[in-house]
Amino acid sequence: MEQTRDSIKDIWGERTPYEGHWPVRVDELTEEAPDRWVQSACVLCSNGCGMDIGVKDGRIVGVRGRAVDAVNHGRLGPKGLQGWMANNSPDRLTRPLIRRNGKLEEASWDEAMDLIVRRSNDIISKKTSLGIGFYTSGQLFLEEYYTLAVLGKAGLGTPHMDGNTRLCTDTAAAALKVSFGSDGQPGSYTDLDTTEAILHVGHNIASQQTVLWTRILDRLAGENPPKLVVIDPRETFTAMKATVHLVPRVGTNVPIMNGLLNLIIQAGHINPDYIDAHTVGFEELKQLVSQWSPERVEAISGVPATKLREAARILGTAKTLVSTILQGVYQSMQATAAAVQVNNLHLIRGLIGHTGSGIYQMNGQPTAQNTRECGADGDLPGFRNWGNPEHIEQLARLWNVDSNIIPHWSPPTHAMQIWRYAEKGSINLLWISGTNPAVSLPQLERVRSILQQENLFVVVQDAFMTETAQYADVVLPAAIWGEKTGTFTNVDRTVHISHKAVDPPGEAKPDFEIFLDYARRMDFRDKDGAPLIKWKTPEECFEAWKECTRGRPCDYTGMSYAKLSEGSGIQWPCNEQYPDGKPHLYEDGVFNTSIDYCETYGHDLVTGAAATKEEYKAKDPKGKAFLKGADYEPPHEEPDEEFPLWLTTGRLVYHFHTRTKTGRSRQLNEAAPDAFVQVSDEDAARYGLKTGDLVEVASRRGKVVEPVLVGDIEPGLVFIPFHYGYWDDPGRKRAANELTLTEWDAVSKQPHYKYAAVRIRKI
Ligand code: SF4
């Protein structure tokens, strides 16, 4: 093994201090010297680091960072450097499987696809395509999502399509839509190169996006380091570097953000000209947050008033500010309301749309942005508004179909509702691609029982025999990154191309080809009787997608496979006006909120009730941003005598999601081989525990048994990483989601993984 650095021991590598232009450092790891390098980008988090895949004798043998790429300047983190080893894992799925007499047995592609088509047509004849649902991923490519969206929306006409992005980034989309009228991150990673202050809310960036954290570490080591405010209940790697670390009680993000805004407004650290010219709702917001004195915030959240004031001083006086938000907000109480308050902070200070200031409503997964853009989740392609008839007509013209087939009579079905429909028997075919809900959804006992229902036909498309695939009626072996060509978009709107480097194993096929095959066998047609889906290759699909985005916020029309293969990734919008992409949205203070253009007519932040077009029209902001807020609501479940502790769940630096890939890299697996429960020193003393002891952790929904890790967490709170399931250790109940609850945010419909009441018992 040749490597430029040991990323397991030294996660972020050596410092290259800077301000202004981040120096290049190329990270590389190879098993053997490659014959050739193939351009790609990493798909193990939403950062989208540019990388090349090293190939020898038709096999992936390593990776190196791309020095020219604007996202990472050559750097790669531990997952990026080691995760590719999963491609070569001997337990890849190589042939389709069909369940016969209770057992999954090998079958041909024709047998498997014919069976799916027969079941589809049978369901359609009995109850229309409303009996069919799709649950996809944040890890396929743009071309795969767009193909899936078109076959689902214009072929079948089912509203039941969502991604596991509902679990990780739907609050990002919801918060951006609420404030700015459409999805799309306003800033650029380059803002970090000069910013004066950084705010991380519920975002352990050091573990999640290690390369982006490296960029921040290098700024902190350089001249004029930015001030760092971190809001997180745990003493994470990120929190350890904070100038001010606010440690909130679980579920109190809204009080803290309300309190910070109140202090900033009271101190006059706002930009009245910007507020007047470019926003609506300031007086209501000011009134709302004025109820939140630092002392009241302290009483509810546990954050000392002095610390809140310290943070407000930094956030109120910095001339430039970058904010990032992730699951500590998105998967907790009042997710959208809290995330929107971060947007409000930037809006009232006028810190948006220019160099050094940006908001990153972060994505968790590498291609989550594309699930949303392409409409493979509860959105319509090109950030169109399901409530706007003209937007539906635009899609109908583009696809040459009758607009009535495109589901738009009610909001698209969100994932938690899709699973509920499957549970109640109104969805009878559930097609799961590139995700592992038997480990990642909340309340796993319930999920397993749904997957095993007699009247539910389950199709699973994956590269491995996951915990979910074990319950499938048909398993389709999928090619993964490195084995197929496609594009994807990271969290700062940078689009990368990932070229095919090697063939997939056995008969495994790209998801793109599987979806095309289904559309062909279902004989989906347009209005003129021609095949509905007109593309045969990923590049042809990309060209079709470009037309879908023309004139929309995510305009790709200036890109091509050739251009994306020239050097760095390119940010959208990229069109005639911005041929090299555009670093910042909303430079002119004009937002995507006008009634004809917006992606949503909005929601009540407390109840989630959707506004109608007429209601929106009455207060059409005509391009101004919304300042909206909400008051505090306590969590839906709180500790009591029976379950006296809070549980929160989260990630580890060495793993991604349910370890389907990272668990198959020896180095990553050895670095973090098992789940654990982290308890405070105080609780360890109370329960007589030391590191390594086994405890049973129980909630109202299930039990797990975990080894204990003592320290670096607040008393009364325990933490379990969510990565671990059963494929490599079927013996012990250890998945954190055995314990979590089926509750979700009113607006984004994102489940609440960050709080549950539990008890622990030494065994
Ligand atoms: S930061 Fe994310 S995208 Fe970059 S190498 Fe690490 S896992 Fe991959």
Coordinates of C-alpha atoms and ligand atoms in Angstrom, one line a residue, residues 42 44-45 47-49 76-77 79-80 210-211, ligand 1:
C42 CA -15.9 11.1 -4.2
L44 CA -19.0 9.3 0.4
C45 CA -20.4 12.6 1.6
N47 CA -18.6 17.6 -0.2
G48 CA -18.0 16.2 -3.6
C49 CA -14.2 16.1 -3.6
L76 CA -9.2 13.6 0.3
G77 CA -10.4 12.4 3.7
K79 CA -13.5 7.7 3.6
G80 CA -12.5 9.1 0.2
T210 CA -13.5 16.1 6.7
V211 CA -12.0 17.9 3.7
Ligands
SF4_1 S1 -14.8 15.0 2.5 FE1 -16.5 13.7 1.7 S2 -16.3 13.9 -0.5 FE2 -14.4 14.5 0.4 S3 -13.1 12.7 0.4 FE3 -14.1 12.8 2.4 S4 -16.0 11.6 2.2 FE4 -15.2 12.0 0.1

